[in-house]
Amino acid sequence: MATATSGVKRRVRAPDQLGERIRKARNELGLSLAAVAQKDFSRAFLNQVELGRSRPSTRTLQIIAERLQRPIEYFLQDPGTSVMANDLRLLEASTRLRRGDAERARTLMTAMLAQPQLAPETRVRAQLVLAEALIKSRQFTEAVEVLKGAIKASETSRWRALAVELYDRMGVAYYQLRRPHEAGRWWDKAIGAYETAGLTDPLLKARILGHRANLHYIAGEPREAIAGYEQAIAAAENVLDMPVLGGIYEGLAVSFAKTGDLTRALEYGQRSLRLFDTLRDVRMSAQLRNNMAEILLTKGRTEEAEALFLEGTEQLLRVGDRDLLPHLLAGAAEAALNRSDLQLATTRVGRALEASGASADRLAEVAARRVAGRIAAASGQAPAARAHFDRALEVAESLDSATDTSRVAFDYAQVLEVLGDSSQAFIRYRQAYRAREAASHG
């Protein structure tokens, strides 16, 4: 009897303890109810929370914690608030992901999944967020394994909306693993399940359609990709959130670049960059700077391109991101080469080559070696130039990247022409042409 009574008391007192902690933190900072509430909720509501007569939503409690300069955990030390605590952890992890902090999101979800009594649906939602964090961290194989378990649980329990989200992320993981056919299969499954279940989440539909449009782009079908991205925007009409819209704008930018419409490519690239800068997603901002700088180099706007490469480099150095860094360093080296500053180009490409050794992205070495080959040739170091280009082609072909093979082979051919080796130059030009044809036919 005593045990049952004490259990009831704990459940009744939980809101009081939460409210007491909020009031204590507010008084310690000397803040009024109005100063904490601001325009997000009323003073009367906050007063009811402090008295234990109302409970805040997870988002409201997150706002209160931020204004009272306390971690969420400070307010959630009672077992009776465990459900709210997990909701807040999910919310915080999702917020961290939007801001580019995949490591913190992964830590939060790993700790949450270690709870033995976690509710089944909450567990699957945590696995979804963990998989997204792993994808952001370029741990794609690990993400696939997490998603497999989550998909099995969601299908068994018939959580249809959650299953569609999981199918979509599985497609993203396989896309990043450079398995486009498998990615397409999952995205087709996602859109089919979305329509069969009669879901009405326009953001989810737009995300899936945007991802499917990526397949047209990598298959060398930029006009079809543009149509797919525009269909994604239309699906969500005016309710697209910033990360989804930023990703679609990025897709439009690279697709227009491939059609040769560089003006519109830059326009959409700038739109996407503004969104991801606002979201404080450092890696995406750096990626977009790299993409735009590549376009500017093509247009002969070397100084503008160089500035973007260097800005992106500084962003990545601040957060310790090593995967994309070699691409930006190589781009900055190529910009210096185009300005005929061989000394600076040599220094930068040396850093790019060194950084490529620490990158999980194997195409980083391709980018660094291609530029190193151009710089070595300009410096009169023909054997070194050949070695760099040969290695770049070896890696690009091993990754089955027709686009990169074409670009490297074309630059190699130009260098060989300058060196007077016309027969080998012809072979490389033919290799570049065949690779470009392969890319255009998927």
Coordinates of C-alpha atoms in Angstrom, one line a residue:
M1 CA 0.0 0.0 0.0
A2 CA 2.8 2.4 0.9
T3 CA 4.6 1.6 -2.3
A4 CA 1.5 2.3 -4.4
T5 CA 0.9 5.6 -2.6
S6 CA 4.5 6.8 -3.0
G7 CA 4.3 6.0 -6.7
V8 CA 1.2 8.1 -7.1
K9 CA 2.9 10.9 -5.2
R10 CA 5.8 10.9 -7.6
R11 CA 3.5 11.2 -10.6
V12 CA 1.5 14.0 -9.1
R13 CA 4.5 15.9 -7.9
A14 CA 6.4 15.7 -11.3
P15 CA 4.8 18.8 -12.7
D16 CA 5.4 20.6 -9.4
Q17 CA 9.1 19.7 -9.5
L18 CA 9.4 20.9 -13.1
G19 CA 7.6 24.1 -12.3
E20 CA 9.8 24.6 -9.2
R21 CA 13.0 24.2 -11.2
I22 CA 11.8 26.7 -13.8
R23 CA 10.8 29.3 -11.1
K24 CA 14.2 28.8 -9.3
A25 CA 16.2 29.3 -12.5
R26 CA 14.2 32.3 -13.4
N27 CA 14.6 33.9 -10.0
E28 CA 18.3 33.2 -10.0
L29 CA 18.6 35.2 -13.2
G30 CA 16.3 37.9 -11.9
L31 CA 14.0 37.5 -14.9
S32 CA 10.3 38.3 -14.9
L33 CA 7.6 36.0 -16.3
A34 CA 7.2 38.4 -19.3
A35 CA 11.0 38.3 -20.0
V36 CA 10.9 34.5 -20.3
A37 CA 7.6 34.3 -22.1
Q38 CA 8.2 37.1 -24.6
K39 CA 6.0 36.5 -27.7
D40 CA 6.1 32.7 -27.7
F41 CA 3.6 32.1 -24.9
S42 CA 1.7 34.1 -22.2
R43 CA 2.9 35.1 -18.8
A44 CA -0.2 33.5 -17.4
F45 CA 0.7 30.2 -19.0
L46 CA 4.2 30.3 -17.6
N47 CA 2.8 31.0 -14.2
Q48 CA 0.6 28.0 -14.4
V49 CA 3.5 25.9 -15.4
E50 CA 5.5 27.1 -12.4
L51 CA 2.6 26.2 -10.2
G52 CA 2.4 22.7 -11.6
R53 CA -1.1 23.3 -13.1
S54 CA 0.0 23.1 -16.8
R55 CA 2.7 21.3 -18.7
P56 CA 4.7 22.9 -21.5
S57 CA 5.1 21.2 -24.9
T58 CA 8.6 19.9 -25.8
R59 CA 9.2 22.9 -28.0
T60 CA 8.0 25.4 -25.3
L61 CA 10.2 23.7 -22.7
Q62 CA 13.2 24.0 -25.1
I63 CA 12.6 27.7 -25.4
I64 CA 12.3 28.1 -21.6
A65 CA 15.5 26.2 -21.1
E66 CA 17.4 28.4 -23.6
R67 CA 16.1 31.6 -22.0
L68 CA 17.0 30.4 -18.5
Q69 CA 20.5 29.4 -19.7
R70 CA 20.0 25.8 -18.5
P71 CA 20.4 22.5 -20.2
I72 CA 17.2 20.6 -20.8
E73 CA 18.4 17.9 -18.4
Y74 CA 18.2 20.4 -15.5
F75 CA 14.4 20.4 -15.8
L76 CA 14.0 16.7 -16.4
Q77 CA 15.5 14.9 -13.4
D78 CA 12.3 13.1 -12.4
P79 CA 11.4 9.7 -13.8
G80 CA 7.9 10.9 -14.4
T81 CA 9.1 13.2 -17.2
S82 CA 11.0 10.5 -19.1
V83 CA 8.6 10.6 -22.1
M84 CA 9.0 14.4 -22.3
A85 CA 12.7 14.0 -21.9
N86 CA 12.9 11.6 -24.9
D87 CA 10.7 14.0 -27.0
L88 CA 13.0 16.8 -26.2
R89 CA 16.1 14.7 -27.1
L90 CA 14.5 13.9 -30.5
L91 CA 13.8 17.6 -31.0
E92 CA 17.2 18.7 -30.0
A93 CA 18.9 16.1 -32.2
S94 CA 16.8 17.2 -35.2
T95 CA 17.7 20.8 -34.5
R96 CA 21.4 19.9 -34.3
L97 CA 21.2 18.2 -37.6
R98 CA 19.6 21.2 -39.3
R99 CA 22.5 23.3 -37.9
G100 CA 25.1 20.9 -39.2
D101 CA 26.1 19.4 -35.9
A102 CA 25.7 15.7 -36.8
E103 CA 28.1 14.5 -34.1
R104 CA 26.0 15.9 -31.2
A105 CA 22.8 14.5 -32.8
R106 CA 24.5 11.1 -33.1
T107 CA 25.6 11.2 -29.4
L108 CA 22.1 12.1 -28.3
M109 CA 20.4 9.3 -30.2
T110 CA 23.0 6.7 -29.3
A111 CA 22.4 7.5 -25.6
M112 CA 18.7 7.4 -26.1
L113 CA 18.7 4.1 -27.9
A114 CA 20.7 2.6 -25.0
Q115 CA 17.6 3.0 -22.7
P116 CA 16.2 -0.6 -22.1
Q117 CA 12.6 0.4 -21.7
L118 CA 12.3 2.8 -24.7
A119 CA 8.9 2.7 -26.4
P120 CA 9.0 0.8 -29.8
E121 CA 7.8 3.8 -31.9
T122 CA 10.1 6.2 -30.1
R123 CA 13.0 3.8 -30.7
V124 CA 12.3 3.7 -34.4
R125 CA 12.1 7.5 -34.5
A126 CA 15.4 7.7 -32.7
Q127 CA 16.9 5.3 -35.3
L128 CA 15.7 7.5 -38.1
V129 CA 17.4 10.5 -36.6
L130 CA 20.5 8.5 -35.9
A131 CA 20.6 7.3 -39.5
E132 CA 20.4 10.9 -40.7
A133 CA 23.3 11.9 -38.4
L134 CA 25.3 9.0 -39.8
I135 CA 24.6 10.0 -43.4
K136 CA 25.6 13.6 -42.5
S137 CA 28.9 12.2 -41.1
R138 CA 29.4 10.1 -44.3
Q139 CA 29.0 6.8 -42.4
F140 CA 26.7 5.5 -45.1
T141 CA 27.1 1.7 -44.5
E142 CA 26.4 2.2 -40.8
A143 CA 23.3 4.2 -41.7
V144 CA 22.0 1.4 -43.9
E145 CA 22.3 -1.1 -41.0
V146 CA 20.4 1.2 -38.6
L147 CA 17.7 1.8 -41.2
K148 CA 17.2 -1.9 -41.9
G149 CA 16.2 -2.6 -38.3
A150 CA 14.0 0.5 -38.2
I151 CA 12.2 -0.4 -41.5
K152 CA 11.5 -3.9 -40.3
A153 CA 9.9 -2.6 -37.0
S154 CA 7.9 0.1 -38.8
E155 CA 6.5 -2.4 -41.4
T156 CA 5.6 -4.9 -38.7
S157 CA 3.8 -2.3 -36.7
R158 CA 2.3 -0.6 -39.8
W159 CA 3.6 2.8 -39.0
R160 CA 3.1 3.9 -42.6
A161 CA 4.2 7.5 -42.4
L162 CA 7.3 6.6 -40.5
A163 CA 8.0 3.8 -43.0
V164 CA 7.9 6.3 -45.9
E165 CA 10.5 8.5 -44.0
L166 CA 12.7 5.5 -43.5
Y167 CA 12.4 4.4 -47.2
D168 CA 13.5 7.9 -48.3
R169 CA 16.5 8.0 -46.0
M170 CA 17.5 4.5 -47.2
G171 CA 17.5 5.9 -50.7
V172 CA 19.7 8.7 -49.6
A173 CA 22.2 6.3 -48.0
Y174 CA 22.5 4.2 -51.1
Y175 CA 22.7 7.3 -53.3
Q176 CA 25.7 8.4 -51.3
L177 CA 27.2 4.9 -51.6
R178 CA 27.1 5.5 -55.4
R179 CA 24.4 2.8 -55.9
P180 CA 21.8 4.9 -57.8
H181 CA 19.7 1.9 -59.0
E182 CA 19.3 0.8 -55.4
A183 CA 18.6 4.4 -54.3
G184 CA 15.9 4.7 -57.0
R185 CA 14.3 1.5 -55.9
W186 CA 13.8 2.9 -52.3
W187 CA 12.6 6.3 -53.5
D188 CA 10.1 4.6 -55.8
K189 CA 9.0 2.5 -52.8
A190 CA 8.7 5.7 -50.7
I191 CA 6.5 7.6 -53.2
G192 CA 4.4 4.4 -53.7
A193 CA 3.9 3.9 -50.0
Y194 CA 3.1 7.7 -49.6
E195 CA 0.3 7.5 -52.2
T196 CA -1.1 4.1 -51.0
A197 CA -1.3 5.4 -47.4
G198 CA -3.0 8.5 -48.5
L199 CA -0.5 10.7 -46.7
T200 CA -0.8 14.5 -46.9
D201 CA 2.6 15.7 -45.9
P202 CA 3.7 18.0 -48.7
L203 CA 7.3 18.4 -47.3
L204 CA 7.8 14.7 -47.3
K205 CA 6.5 14.3 -50.8
A206 CA 8.7 17.2 -52.0
R207 CA 11.8 15.7 -50.4
I208 CA 11.2 12.3 -52.1
L209 CA 10.6 13.9 -55.5
G210 CA 13.7 16.1 -55.1
H211 CA 15.8 13.0 -54.3
R212 CA 14.4 11.2 -57.3
A213 CA 15.3 14.2 -59.5
N214 CA 18.9 13.7 -58.4
L215 CA 19.0 10.4 -60.3
H216 CA 18.2 12.2 -63.5
Y217 CA 21.1 14.6 -62.9
I218 CA 23.7 11.8 -62.3
A219 CA 22.3 9.9 -65.3
G220 CA 23.2 12.9 -67.5
E221 CA 19.6 14.1 -67.9
P222 CA 19.8 17.6 -66.6
R223 CA 16.5 18.8 -68.2
E224 CA 14.6 15.9 -66.7
A225 CA 16.3 16.7 -63.4
I226 CA 15.1 20.3 -63.6
A227 CA 11.6 19.1 -64.3
G228 CA 11.8 16.8 -61.3
Y229 CA 13.0 19.6 -59.0
E230 CA 10.3 21.9 -60.2
Q231 CA 7.7 19.1 -59.6
A232 CA 9.1 18.9 -56.0
I233 CA 8.6 22.6 -55.4
A234 CA 5.1 22.4 -56.9
A235 CA 4.2 19.4 -54.6
A236 CA 4.8 21.5 -51.5
E237 CA 3.5 24.8 -52.9
N238 CA 4.3 27.4 -50.3
V239 CA 5.1 25.3 -47.3
L240 CA 8.6 24.1 -48.1
D241 CA 10.9 24.3 -45.1
M242 CA 14.4 25.8 -45.6
P243 CA 16.5 22.7 -45.6
V244 CA 14.3 21.0 -48.2
L245 CA 14.1 24.1 -50.4
G246 CA 17.8 24.7 -50.1
G247 CA 18.5 21.2 -51.3
I248 CA 16.2 21.6 -54.3
Y249 CA 17.8 24.9 -55.2
E250 CA 21.2 23.2 -55.1
G251 CA 19.9 20.5 -57.4
L252 CA 18.6 23.1 -59.8
A253 CA 21.9 24.9 -59.7
V254 CA 24.0 21.9 -60.7
S255 CA 21.4 20.9 -63.3
F256 CA 21.3 24.3 -65.0
A257 CA 25.1 24.3 -64.9
K258 CA 25.1 21.0 -66.8
T259 CA 22.8 22.4 -69.5
G260 CA 25.2 25.3 -70.0
D261 CA 22.8 27.9 -68.4
L262 CA 25.4 29.2 -66.0
T263 CA 23.5 32.4 -65.2
R264 CA 20.5 30.5 -63.8
A265 CA 22.9 28.0 -62.2
L266 CA 24.5 30.8 -60.2
E267 CA 21.1 32.3 -59.4
Y268 CA 19.9 29.1 -57.8
G269 CA 23.3 28.5 -56.2
Q270 CA 23.1 31.8 -54.5
R271 CA 19.5 31.2 -53.2
S272 CA 20.6 27.8 -51.8
L273 CA 23.7 29.3 -50.2
R274 CA 21.6 32.0 -48.4
L275 CA 19.3 29.4 -47.0
F276 CA 22.1 27.1 -45.7
D277 CA 24.0 30.1 -44.3
T278 CA 20.9 31.1 -42.4
L279 CA 20.5 27.5 -41.1
R280 CA 24.2 27.5 -40.0
D281 CA 24.8 24.3 -41.9
V282 CA 28.5 24.7 -42.4
R283 CA 29.1 21.7 -44.5
M284 CA 26.3 22.5 -47.0
S285 CA 27.4 26.1 -47.1
A286 CA 30.9 25.1 -48.0
Q287 CA 29.7 22.6 -50.6
L288 CA 27.6 25.3 -52.2
R289 CA 30.6 27.7 -52.2
N290 CA 32.6 25.0 -53.9
N291 CA 29.9 24.3 -56.6
M292 CA 29.4 28.0 -57.3
A293 CA 33.2 28.6 -57.5
E294 CA 33.5 25.8 -60.0
I295 CA 30.8 27.5 -62.2
L296 CA 32.6 30.9 -61.8
L297 CA 35.9 29.3 -62.9
T298 CA 34.2 28.0 -66.0
K299 CA 32.9 31.6 -66.7
G300 CA 36.5 33.0 -66.3
R301 CA 35.6 34.9 -63.1
T302 CA 38.7 33.6 -61.3
E303 CA 38.9 36.2 -58.5
E304 CA 35.2 35.6 -57.4
A305 CA 35.7 31.9 -57.6
E306 CA 38.9 32.0 -55.5
A307 CA 37.2 34.0 -52.8
L308 CA 34.4 31.4 -52.5
F309 CA 36.9 28.5 -52.4
L310 CA 38.8 30.3 -49.6
E311 CA 35.6 31.2 -47.6
G312 CA 34.5 27.5 -47.8
T313 CA 38.0 26.4 -46.7
E314 CA 37.8 28.6 -43.6
Q315 CA 34.4 27.3 -42.7
L316 CA 35.5 23.7 -42.8
L317 CA 38.7 24.4 -40.9
R318 CA 36.6 26.0 -38.1
V319 CA 34.5 22.9 -37.6
G320 CA 37.1 20.3 -38.4
D321 CA 35.3 18.8 -41.5
R322 CA 38.0 16.9 -43.4
D323 CA 36.0 15.2 -46.2
L324 CA 35.2 18.2 -48.4
L325 CA 38.3 20.3 -47.5
P326 CA 40.5 18.9 -50.3
H327 CA 38.0 19.9 -53.0
L328 CA 38.0 23.5 -51.8
L329 CA 41.8 23.6 -51.4
A330 CA 42.3 22.1 -54.9
G331 CA 39.8 24.7 -56.3
A332 CA 41.7 27.5 -54.6
A333 CA 45.0 26.1 -56.1
E334 CA 43.4 26.0 -59.6
A335 CA 42.2 29.6 -59.2
A336 CA 45.8 30.7 -58.3
L337 CA 47.1 28.7 -61.4
N338 CA 44.6 30.5 -63.6
R339 CA 46.0 33.8 -62.3
S340 CA 49.5 32.5 -63.1
D341 CA 50.6 32.5 -59.5
L342 CA 52.5 29.2 -59.6
Q343 CA 54.1 29.5 -56.2
L344 CA 50.8 30.0 -54.4
A345 CA 49.1 27.3 -56.6
T346 CA 51.9 24.8 -55.6
T347 CA 51.5 25.6 -51.9
R348 CA 47.7 25.2 -52.0
V349 CA 47.7 22.0 -54.0
G350 CA 50.3 20.5 -51.6
R351 CA 47.8 21.1 -48.8
A352 CA 45.0 19.6 -50.9
L353 CA 47.0 16.4 -51.5
E354 CA 47.8 16.1 -47.9
A355 CA 44.2 16.7 -46.9
S356 CA 42.9 14.1 -49.4
G357 CA 44.7 11.5 -47.3
A358 CA 42.5 12.2 -44.4
S359 CA 39.3 12.4 -46.3
A360 CA 36.7 9.7 -46.4
D361 CA 35.6 10.9 -49.9
R362 CA 37.9 9.1 -52.4
L363 CA 36.9 11.7 -55.1
A364 CA 38.9 14.2 -53.0
E365 CA 42.1 12.6 -54.3
V366 CA 40.8 12.8 -57.8
A367 CA 40.2 16.5 -57.5
A368 CA 43.6 17.2 -55.9
R369 CA 45.6 15.0 -58.3
R370 CA 43.9 16.6 -61.4
V371 CA 44.9 20.1 -60.3
A372 CA 48.3 18.9 -59.1
G373 CA 48.8 17.5 -62.6
R374 CA 48.0 20.9 -64.2
I375 CA 50.3 22.7 -61.8
A376 CA 53.2 20.3 -62.3
A377 CA 52.9 20.7 -66.1
A378 CA 52.9 24.5 -65.8
S379 CA 56.0 24.2 -63.6
G380 CA 57.9 22.1 -66.3
Q381 CA 57.6 18.9 -64.3
A382 CA 56.3 16.6 -67.0
P383 CA 56.9 13.2 -65.1
A384 CA 55.2 14.5 -62.0
A385 CA 52.3 15.8 -64.1
R386 CA 51.8 12.4 -65.8
A387 CA 52.0 10.6 -62.4
H388 CA 49.3 12.8 -60.9
F389 CA 46.9 12.4 -63.9
D390 CA 47.5 8.7 -64.1
R391 CA 46.6 8.3 -60.4
A392 CA 43.6 10.6 -60.7
L393 CA 42.3 8.4 -63.6
E394 CA 42.9 5.2 -61.7
V395 CA 40.9 6.4 -58.7
A396 CA 38.1 7.9 -60.9
E397 CA 37.7 4.7 -62.9
S398 CA 37.8 2.5 -59.8
L399 CA 34.8 4.5 -58.4
D400 CA 33.0 4.2 -61.8
S401 CA 32.7 8.0 -61.9
A402 CA 32.3 8.7 -65.6
T403 CA 32.0 12.5 -65.1
D404 CA 35.3 12.7 -63.2
T405 CA 37.0 10.4 -65.6
S406 CA 36.0 12.6 -68.5
R407 CA 37.2 15.8 -66.8
V408 CA 40.6 14.3 -65.8
A409 CA 41.2 12.7 -69.2
F410 CA 40.4 16.0 -71.0
D411 CA 42.8 18.0 -68.8
Y412 CA 45.4 15.3 -69.3
A413 CA 45.0 15.4 -73.0
Q414 CA 45.5 19.2 -73.1
V415 CA 48.7 18.9 -71.0
L416 CA 50.0 16.1 -73.3
E417 CA 49.4 18.3 -76.3
V418 CA 51.5 21.0 -74.8
L419 CA 54.2 18.5 -74.0
G420 CA 54.2 17.5 -77.7
D421 CA 52.8 13.9 -77.2
S422 CA 50.0 14.1 -79.7
S423 CA 49.4 10.4 -80.0
Q424 CA 48.8 10.0 -76.2
A425 CA 46.8 13.3 -76.2
F426 CA 44.5 11.7 -78.9
I427 CA 44.0 8.6 -76.7
R428 CA 43.0 10.8 -73.7
Y429 CA 40.7 13.0 -75.7
R430 CA 38.9 9.8 -76.9
Q431 CA 38.8 8.5 -73.3
A432 CA 37.2 11.8 -72.2
Y433 CA 34.7 11.6 -75.0
R434 CA 33.7 8.1 -74.2
A435 CA 33.4 8.8 -70.5
R436 CA 31.2 11.8 -71.2
E437 CA 29.0 9.7 -73.4
A438 CA 28.7 7.1 -70.6
A439 CA 27.8 9.8 -68.2
S440 CA 25.1 11.2 -70.4
H441 CA 23.5 7.8 -70.9
G442 CA 23.5 6.9 -67.2

